[in-house]
Amino acid sequence: MALSEFQPLFGALAEGIVLCDAQLRLVEWNQEAAVILGLPEGLARGTLTPRDLGILRADLSPLPPEELPSSQALKNRAPVLRRRLALHRENGRYRDIVISAVPLLDARGEPEFVALAMLDITRELTVVSELRVLERFFELSDDILIITDRDYSVLQVNDATVTQLGGPRERYLGQGLWGLIHPDDLKMLERFDASGWATREFSCRLRAATGEWRTIAWQVTRGSAPQGGATFFARGV
């Protein structure tokens, strides 16, 4: 099995791919792997092993060499799939990565290479973390928060909306927000909508669950919600 056989495959894959020989020396890698691992340009093949790459457990604790996916795949002659780990880069930063290791056997059934496939999931985990923070803020805020789609049908309301304007929550979900606004205030809002605004501040009367009209001072940001919708933030009630 010649290294040249892997070259077209390496260039075609979006994942970082590293090929190690039977001594677990890095003998080939693609551009994405070089970016993920921070490999310097011009690095000679066969000079590094996976234990030199700064791979840690996902909790950033040390990972013994024998527990590296490459070592386990070589020892057990079996794939190690989608193991989440961390990478300590030379710039002092950490990356979250997922690594799979697959032994490639020769005609005698002996390991000739170990192929590593890796994905940098740092950005994905950051997005998930940010979304959880936003969700927590959304639910714990004392201010009325309403998210709509581009047609102003309500997608979500927070607990403060239900508490201050009356519930249940289902009263709002899927309903057109304009249907809750006092008819005399609709023309003003329609003019806003026709002006191509991105962020607006205005006051209008909103019907509470009791039937009474409550004056709401809104700040609205359009295009800040799913499907190009809007986020309505009540600055005062």
PDB file of C-alpha atoms in Angstrom:
ATOM      1  CA  MET A   1       0.000   0.000   0.000  1.00  0.00           C
ATOM      2  CA  ALA A   2       1.835   3.094  -1.242  1.00  0.00           C
ATOM      3  CA  LEU A   3       1.424   6.562   0.216  1.00  0.00           C
ATOM      4  CA  SER A   4       0.703   7.924  -3.257  1.00  0.00           C
ATOM      5  CA  GLU A   5      -2.552   5.946  -3.255  1.00  0.00           C
ATOM      6  CA  PHE A   6      -3.892   8.196  -0.493  1.00  0.00           C
ATOM      7  CA  GLN A   7      -3.073  11.553  -2.071  1.00  0.00           C
ATOM      8  CA  PRO A   8      -6.295  12.040  -4.105  1.00  0.00           C
ATOM      9  CA  LEU A   9      -8.409  11.023  -1.089  1.00  0.00           C
ATOM     10  CA  PHE A  10      -6.625  13.433   1.256  1.00  0.00           C
ATOM     11  CA  GLY A  11      -7.328  16.399  -0.965  1.00  0.00           C
ATOM     12  CA  ALA A  12     -11.005  15.524  -1.426  1.00  0.00           C
ATOM     13  CA  LEU A  13     -11.996  15.253   2.230  1.00  0.00           C
ATOM     14  CA  ALA A  14     -13.142  18.186   4.375  1.00  0.00           C
ATOM     15  CA  GLU A  15     -11.988  16.467   7.568  1.00  0.00           C
ATOM     16  CA  GLY A  16      -8.435  16.643   8.797  1.00  0.00           C
ATOM     17  CA  ILE A  17      -6.710  13.406   7.750  1.00  0.00           C
ATOM     18  CA  VAL A  18      -3.390  12.135   9.118  1.00  0.00           C
ATOM     19  CA  LEU A  19      -1.646   8.933   8.119  1.00  0.00           C
ATOM     20  CA  CYS A  20       0.741   7.306  10.600  1.00  0.00           C
ATOM     21  CA  ASP A  21       3.081   4.420   9.883  1.00  0.00           C
ATOM     22  CA  ALA A  22       3.314   1.289  12.038  1.00  0.00           C
ATOM     23  CA  GLN A  23       5.544   3.182  14.479  1.00  0.00           C
ATOM     24  CA  LEU A  24       2.880   5.893  14.675  1.00  0.00           C
ATOM     25  CA  ARG A  25       5.046   8.507  12.981  1.00  0.00           C
ATOM     26  CA  LEU A  26       3.114  11.096  10.991  1.00  0.00           C
ATOM     27  CA  VAL A  27       3.969  10.369   7.370  1.00  0.00           C
ATOM     28  CA  GLU A  28       1.178  12.195   5.503  1.00  0.00           C
ATOM     29  CA  TRP A  29      -1.572  14.718   6.211  1.00  0.00           C
ATOM     30  CA  ASN A  30      -3.896  17.014   4.345  1.00  0.00           C
ATOM     31  CA  GLN A  31      -4.232  20.795   4.593  1.00  0.00           C
ATOM     32  CA  GLU A  32      -7.169  20.671   6.997  1.00  0.00           C
ATOM     33  CA  ALA A  33      -5.186  18.500   9.432  1.00  0.00           C
ATOM     34  CA  ALA A  34      -2.288  20.945   9.256  1.00  0.00           C
ATOM     35  CA  VAL A  35      -4.677  23.774  10.183  1.00  0.00           C
ATOM     36  CA  ILE A  36      -6.331  21.886  13.053  1.00  0.00           C
ATOM     37  CA  LEU A  37      -3.051  20.633  14.507  1.00  0.00           C
ATOM     38  CA  GLY A  38      -1.048  23.779  13.805  1.00  0.00           C
ATOM     39  CA  LEU A  39       1.612  21.883  11.870  1.00  0.00           C
ATOM     40  CA  PRO A  40       4.292  24.236  10.542  1.00  0.00           C
ATOM     41  CA  GLU A  41       4.742  24.504   6.809  1.00  0.00           C
ATOM     42  CA  GLY A  42       7.643  22.395   5.600  1.00  0.00           C
ATOM     43  CA  LEU A  43       7.500  19.978   8.538  1.00  0.00           C
ATOM     44  CA  ALA A  44       9.397  16.823   7.597  1.00  0.00           C
ATOM     45  CA  ARG A  45       7.403  13.620   7.400  1.00  0.00           C
ATOM     46  CA  GLY A  46       8.119  11.069  10.096  1.00  0.00           C
ATOM     47  CA  THR A  47       9.360  13.563  12.711  1.00  0.00           C
ATOM     48  CA  LEU A  48       6.260  13.672  14.931  1.00  0.00           C
ATOM     49  CA  THR A  49       3.959  11.128  16.553  1.00  0.00           C
ATOM     50  CA  PRO A  50       0.438  11.696  17.967  1.00  0.00           C
ATOM     51  CA  ARG A  51       1.886  12.031  21.462  1.00  0.00           C
ATOM     52  CA  ASP A  52       3.698  15.181  20.255  1.00  0.00           C
ATOM     53  CA  LEU A  53       0.482  16.926  19.184  1.00  0.00           C
ATOM     54  CA  GLY A  54      -0.752  18.127  22.579  1.00  0.00           C
ATOM     55  CA  ILE A  55      -3.841  15.914  22.653  1.00  0.00           C
ATOM     56  CA  LEU A  56      -5.681  15.964  25.996  1.00  0.00           C
ATOM     57  CA  ARG A  57      -8.859  14.546  27.436  1.00  0.00           C
ATOM     58  CA  ALA A  58     -11.976  16.624  26.796  1.00  0.00           C
ATOM     59  CA  ASP A  59     -11.736  18.003  30.366  1.00  0.00           C
ATOM     60  CA  LEU A  60      -8.163  19.170  29.557  1.00  0.00           C
ATOM     61  CA  SER A  61      -6.540  16.596  31.841  1.00  0.00           C
ATOM     62  CA  PRO A  62      -3.490  14.705  30.500  1.00  0.00           C
ATOM     63  CA  LEU A  63      -4.125  11.794  28.160  1.00  0.00           C
ATOM     64  CA  PRO A  64      -1.635   8.919  28.594  1.00  0.00           C
ATOM     65  CA  PRO A  65       0.030   7.887  25.303  1.00  0.00           C
ATOM     66  CA  GLU A  66      -1.500   4.416  25.462  1.00  0.00           C
ATOM     67  CA  GLU A  67      -4.988   5.982  25.510  1.00  0.00           C
ATOM     68  CA  LEU A  68      -4.504   7.959  22.321  1.00  0.00           C
ATOM     69  CA  PRO A  69      -6.933   6.781  19.614  1.00  0.00           C
ATOM     70  CA  SER A  70      -3.982   5.950  17.346  1.00  0.00           C
ATOM     71  CA  SER A  71      -2.352   3.785  20.013  1.00  0.00           C
ATOM     72  CA  GLN A  72      -5.577   1.938  20.782  1.00  0.00           C
ATOM     73  CA  ALA A  73      -6.365   1.342  17.115  1.00  0.00           C
ATOM     74  CA  LEU A  74      -2.868  -0.027  16.520  1.00  0.00           C
ATOM     75  CA  LYS A  75      -2.879  -2.236  19.616  1.00  0.00           C
ATOM     76  CA  ASN A  76      -6.376  -3.673  19.171  1.00  0.00           C
ATOM     77  CA  ARG A  77      -6.346  -3.648  15.351  1.00  0.00           C
ATOM     78  CA  ALA A  78      -9.809  -2.155  15.510  1.00  0.00           C
ATOM     79  CA  PRO A  79     -11.243   1.300  14.779  1.00  0.00           C
ATOM     80  CA  VAL A  80     -11.682   3.897  17.498  1.00  0.00           C
ATOM     81  CA  LEU A  81     -14.582   6.082  16.388  1.00  0.00           C
ATOM     82  CA  ARG A  82     -15.574   9.661  17.138  1.00  0.00           C
ATOM     83  CA  ARG A  83     -13.766  10.218  20.399  1.00  0.00           C
ATOM     84  CA  ARG A  84     -14.088  13.738  21.757  1.00  0.00           C
ATOM     85  CA  LEU A  85     -10.793  15.170  22.952  1.00  0.00           C
ATOM     86  CA  ALA A  86      -9.019  18.521  23.313  1.00  0.00           C
ATOM     87  CA  LEU A  87      -5.951  19.939  21.649  1.00  0.00           C
ATOM     88  CA  HIS A  88      -3.444  22.289  23.299  1.00  0.00           C
ATOM     89  CA  ARG A  89      -2.004  24.519  20.598  1.00  0.00           C
ATOM     90  CA  GLU A  90       1.386  26.231  20.798  1.00  0.00           C
ATOM     91  CA  ASN A  91      -0.323  29.626  21.099  1.00  0.00           C
ATOM     92  CA  GLY A  92      -1.702  28.493  24.468  1.00  0.00           C
ATOM     93  CA  ARG A  93      -5.252  28.054  23.228  1.00  0.00           C
ATOM     94  CA  TYR A  94      -7.324  24.909  23.371  1.00  0.00           C
ATOM     95  CA  ARG A  95      -9.444  23.380  20.612  1.00  0.00           C
ATOM     96  CA  ASP A  96     -12.271  20.856  20.955  1.00  0.00           C
ATOM     97  CA  ILE A  97     -11.814  18.031  18.473  1.00  0.00           C
ATOM     98  CA  VAL A  98     -13.341  14.692  17.556  1.00  0.00           C
ATOM     99  CA  ILE A  99     -10.884  12.012  16.403  1.00  0.00           C
ATOM    100  CA  SER A 100     -11.380   8.614  14.813  1.00  0.00           C
ATOM    101  CA  ALA A 101      -8.512   6.167  14.250  1.00  0.00           C
ATOM    102  CA  VAL A 102      -8.580   3.226  11.841  1.00  0.00           C
ATOM    103  CA  PRO A 103      -5.788   0.655  11.406  1.00  0.00           C
ATOM    104  CA  LEU A 104      -4.943  -0.227   7.797  1.00  0.00           C
ATOM    105  CA  LEU A 105      -3.674  -3.811   7.572  1.00  0.00           C
ATOM    106  CA  ASP A 106      -1.347  -5.354   4.997  1.00  0.00           C
ATOM    107  CA  ALA A 107      -1.914  -8.654   3.193  1.00  0.00           C
ATOM    108  CA  ARG A 108      -0.692 -10.574   6.242  1.00  0.00           C
ATOM    109  CA  GLY A 109      -3.132  -8.804   8.531  1.00  0.00           C
ATOM    110  CA  GLU A 110      -0.414  -6.712  10.133  1.00  0.00           C
ATOM    111  CA  PRO A 111      -0.918  -2.958  10.743  1.00  0.00           C
ATOM    112  CA  GLU A 112       0.822  -0.972   8.021  1.00  0.00           C
ATOM    113  CA  PHE A 113      -0.706   2.437   8.692  1.00  0.00           C
ATOM    114  CA  VAL A 114      -3.113   4.072  11.103  1.00  0.00           C
ATOM    115  CA  ALA A 115      -5.407   6.681   9.574  1.00  0.00           C
ATOM    116  CA  LEU A 116      -6.673   9.494  11.781  1.00  0.00           C
ATOM    117  CA  ALA A 117      -9.722  11.576  10.869  1.00  0.00           C
ATOM    118  CA  MET A 118     -10.421  14.694  12.899  1.00  0.00           C
ATOM    119  CA  LEU A 119     -12.956  17.513  13.142  1.00  0.00           C
ATOM    120  CA  ASP A 120     -12.518  20.790  14.988  1.00  0.00           C
ATOM    121  CA  ILE A 121     -15.834  21.290  16.815  1.00  0.00           C
ATOM    122  CA  THR A 122     -14.740  24.311  18.876  1.00  0.00           C
ATOM    123  CA  ARG A 123     -17.044  26.711  17.035  1.00  0.00           C
ATOM    124  CA  GLU A 124     -20.015  24.343  17.255  1.00  0.00           C
ATOM    125  CA  LEU A 125     -19.608  23.977  21.015  1.00  0.00           C
ATOM    126  CA  THR A 126     -19.225  27.745  21.403  1.00  0.00           C
ATOM    127  CA  VAL A 127     -22.468  28.308  19.499  1.00  0.00           C
ATOM    128  CA  VAL A 128     -24.286  25.759  21.665  1.00  0.00           C
ATOM    129  CA  SER A 129     -22.946  27.420  24.816  1.00  0.00           C
ATOM    130  CA  GLU A 130     -23.989  30.868  23.596  1.00  0.00           C
ATOM    131  CA  LEU A 131     -27.468  29.590  22.728  1.00  0.00           C
ATOM    132  CA  ARG A 132     -27.881  28.122  26.208  1.00  0.00           C
ATOM    133  CA  VAL A 133     -26.905  31.454  27.772  1.00  0.00           C
ATOM    134  CA  LEU A 134     -29.406  33.270  25.530  1.00  0.00           C
ATOM    135  CA  GLU A 135     -32.138  30.774  26.336  1.00  0.00           C
ATOM    136  CA  ARG A 136     -31.494  31.221  30.047  1.00  0.00           C
ATOM    137  CA  PHE A 137     -31.591  35.014  29.694  1.00  0.00           C
ATOM    138  CA  PHE A 138     -34.789  34.763  27.651  1.00  0.00           C
ATOM    139  CA  GLU A 139     -36.602  32.755  30.293  1.00  0.00           C
ATOM    140  CA  LEU A 140     -35.249  34.554  33.387  1.00  0.00           C
ATOM    141  CA  SER A 141     -35.636  38.132  32.157  1.00  0.00           C
ATOM    142  CA  ASP A 142     -38.243  40.257  33.940  1.00  0.00           C
ATOM    143  CA  ASP A 143     -38.873  42.134  30.667  1.00  0.00           C
ATOM    144  CA  ILE A 144     -41.442  41.095  28.093  1.00  0.00           C
ATOM    145  CA  LEU A 145     -39.679  39.354  25.181  1.00  0.00           C
ATOM    146  CA  ILE A 146     -41.548  38.189  22.082  1.00  0.00           C
ATOM    147  CA  ILE A 147     -39.958  36.563  19.021  1.00  0.00           C
ATOM    148  CA  THR A 148     -41.850  36.522  15.716  1.00  0.00           C
ATOM    149  CA  ASP A 149     -41.266  35.362  12.169  1.00  0.00           C
ATOM    150  CA  ARG A 150     -41.117  37.843   9.278  1.00  0.00           C
ATOM    151  CA  ASP A 151     -44.920  37.940   9.098  1.00  0.00           C
ATOM    152  CA  TYR A 152     -45.081  38.770  12.827  1.00  0.00           C
ATOM    153  CA  SER A 153     -46.594  35.453  13.836  1.00  0.00           C
ATOM    154  CA  VAL A 154     -45.411  34.723  17.370  1.00  0.00           C
ATOM    155  CA  LEU A 155     -42.793  31.980  17.637  1.00  0.00           C
ATOM    156  CA  GLN A 156     -41.904  32.304  21.323  1.00  0.00           C
ATOM    157  CA  VAL A 157     -42.688  34.370  24.393  1.00  0.00           C
ATOM    158  CA  ASN A 158     -40.905  34.311  27.723  1.00  0.00           C
ATOM    159  CA  ASP A 159     -42.380  33.785  31.190  1.00  0.00           C
ATOM    160  CA  ALA A 160     -42.506  37.540  31.843  1.00  0.00           C
ATOM    161  CA  THR A 161     -44.909  37.968  28.914  1.00  0.00           C
ATOM    162  CA  VAL A 162     -47.285  35.410  30.384  1.00  0.00           C
ATOM    163  CA  THR A 163     -46.945  36.875  33.880  1.00  0.00           C
ATOM    164  CA  GLN A 164     -47.480  40.524  32.916  1.00  0.00           C
ATOM    165  CA  LEU A 165     -49.999  40.180  30.092  1.00  0.00           C
ATOM    166  CA  GLY A 166     -51.722  36.995  31.174  1.00  0.00           C
ATOM    167  CA  GLY A 167     -51.622  33.472  29.877  1.00  0.00           C
ATOM    168  CA  PRO A 168     -51.600  30.769  28.933  1.00  0.00           C
ATOM    169  CA  ARG A 169     -48.525  30.822  26.698  1.00  0.00           C
ATOM    170  CA  GLU A 170     -50.567  29.180  23.934  1.00  0.00           C
ATOM    171  CA  ARG A 171     -52.577  32.405  23.714  1.00  0.00           C
ATOM    172  CA  TYR A 172     -49.620  33.935  21.859  1.00  0.00           C
ATOM    173  CA  LEU A 173     -47.899  31.123  19.994  1.00  0.00           C
ATOM    174  CA  GLY A 174     -48.742  30.996  16.317  1.00  0.00           C
ATOM    175  CA  GLN A 175     -50.890  34.117  16.570  1.00  0.00           C
ATOM    176  CA  GLY A 176     -50.308  37.287  14.594  1.00  0.00           C
ATOM    177  CA  LEU A 177     -48.846  39.883  16.931  1.00  0.00           C
ATOM    178  CA  TRP A 178     -50.783  42.643  15.164  1.00  0.00           C
ATOM    179  CA  GLY A 179     -54.006  40.963  16.338  1.00  0.00           C
ATOM    180  CA  LEU A 180     -53.107  41.843  19.932  1.00  0.00           C
ATOM    181  CA  ILE A 181     -52.424  45.521  19.187  1.00  0.00           C
ATOM    182  CA  HIS A 182     -55.037  48.249  19.524  1.00  0.00           C
ATOM    183  CA  PRO A 183     -56.604  49.039  16.104  1.00  0.00           C
ATOM    184  CA  ASP A 184     -55.794  52.752  16.447  1.00  0.00           C
ATOM    185  CA  ASP A 185     -52.076  51.936  16.744  1.00  0.00           C
ATOM    186  CA  LEU A 186     -51.869  49.618  13.759  1.00  0.00           C
ATOM    187  CA  LYS A 187     -51.583  52.321  11.085  1.00  0.00           C
ATOM    188  CA  MET A 188     -48.493  53.759  12.776  1.00  0.00           C
ATOM    189  CA  LEU A 189     -46.897  50.318  12.894  1.00  0.00           C
ATOM    190  CA  GLU A 190     -47.783  49.612   9.271  1.00  0.00           C
ATOM    191  CA  ARG A 191     -45.963  52.811   8.266  1.00  0.00           C
ATOM    192  CA  PHE A 192     -42.927  51.633  10.204  1.00  0.00           C
ATOM    193  CA  ASP A 193     -43.033  48.292   8.436  1.00  0.00           C
ATOM    194  CA  ALA A 194     -43.155  49.927   5.000  1.00  0.00           C
ATOM    195  CA  SER A 195     -40.102  52.097   5.748  1.00  0.00           C
ATOM    196  CA  GLY A 196     -37.603  49.214   5.714  1.00  0.00           C
ATOM    197  CA  TRP A 197     -36.482  49.734   9.320  1.00  0.00           C
ATOM    198  CA  ALA A 198     -34.059  47.454  11.155  1.00  0.00           C
ATOM    199  CA  THR A 199     -34.525  48.701  14.739  1.00  0.00           C
ATOM    200  CA  ARG A 200     -37.414  50.785  16.037  1.00  0.00           C
ATOM    201  CA  GLU A 201     -38.624  52.144  19.360  1.00  0.00           C
ATOM    202  CA  PHE A 202     -42.302  52.974  19.823  1.00  0.00           C
ATOM    203  CA  SER A 203     -45.231  52.641  22.185  1.00  0.00           C
ATOM    204  CA  CYS A 204     -48.533  50.932  21.510  1.00  0.00           C
ATOM    205  CA  ARG A 205     -51.431  49.386  23.355  1.00  0.00           C
ATOM    206  CA  LEU A 206     -51.490  45.614  23.698  1.00  0.00           C
ATOM    207  CA  ARG A 207     -54.512  43.621  24.830  1.00  0.00           C
ATOM    208  CA  ALA A 208     -53.909  41.646  28.013  1.00  0.00           C
ATOM    209  CA  ALA A 209     -55.632  38.344  28.749  1.00  0.00           C
ATOM    210  CA  THR A 210     -58.133  40.209  30.922  1.00  0.00           C
ATOM    211  CA  GLY A 211     -59.229  42.257  27.897  1.00  0.00           C
ATOM    212  CA  GLU A 212     -57.754  45.518  29.188  1.00  0.00           C
ATOM    213  CA  TRP A 213     -55.279  47.526  27.089  1.00  0.00           C
ATOM    214  CA  ARG A 214     -51.730  47.865  28.387  1.00  0.00           C
ATOM    215  CA  THR A 215     -49.385  50.527  26.979  1.00  0.00           C
ATOM    216  CA  ILE A 216     -46.057  48.929  26.035  1.00  0.00           C
ATOM    217  CA  ALA A 217     -42.842  50.794  25.190  1.00  0.00           C
ATOM    218  CA  TRP A 218     -41.117  48.526  22.670  1.00  0.00           C
ATOM    219  CA  GLN A 219     -37.693  48.193  21.180  1.00  0.00           C
ATOM    220  CA  VAL A 220     -37.906  45.982  18.097  1.00  0.00           C
ATOM    221  CA  THR A 221     -35.019  44.533  16.106  1.00  0.00           C
ATOM    222  CA  ARG A 222     -35.939  42.999  12.772  1.00  0.00           C
ATOM    223  CA  GLY A 223     -33.897  40.184  11.228  1.00  0.00           C
ATOM    224  CA  SER A 224     -32.638  39.066  14.662  1.00  0.00           C
ATOM    225  CA  ALA A 225     -34.849  35.981  14.901  1.00  0.00           C
ATOM    226  CA  PRO A 226     -35.321  32.742  12.947  1.00  0.00           C
ATOM    227  CA  GLN A 227     -36.666  32.997   9.401  1.00  0.00           C
ATOM    228  CA  GLY A 228     -35.746  36.690   9.230  1.00  0.00           C
ATOM    229  CA  GLY A 229     -38.201  37.520  11.997  1.00  0.00           C
ATOM    230  CA  ALA A 230     -38.109  40.123  14.754  1.00  0.00           C
ATOM    231  CA  THR A 231     -37.414  40.334  18.478  1.00  0.00           C
ATOM    232  CA  PHE A 232     -39.764  42.562  20.484  1.00  0.00           C
ATOM    233  CA  PHE A 233     -38.319  43.802  23.781  1.00  0.00           C
ATOM    234  CA  ALA A 234     -40.600  45.713  26.127  1.00  0.00           C
ATOM    235  CA  ARG A 235     -38.680  48.611  27.620  1.00  0.00           C
ATOM    236  CA  GLY A 236     -41.586  49.646  29.800  1.00  0.00           C
ATOM    237  CA  VAL A 237     -45.130  48.556  30.683  1.00  0.00           C
TER     238      VAL A 237
END
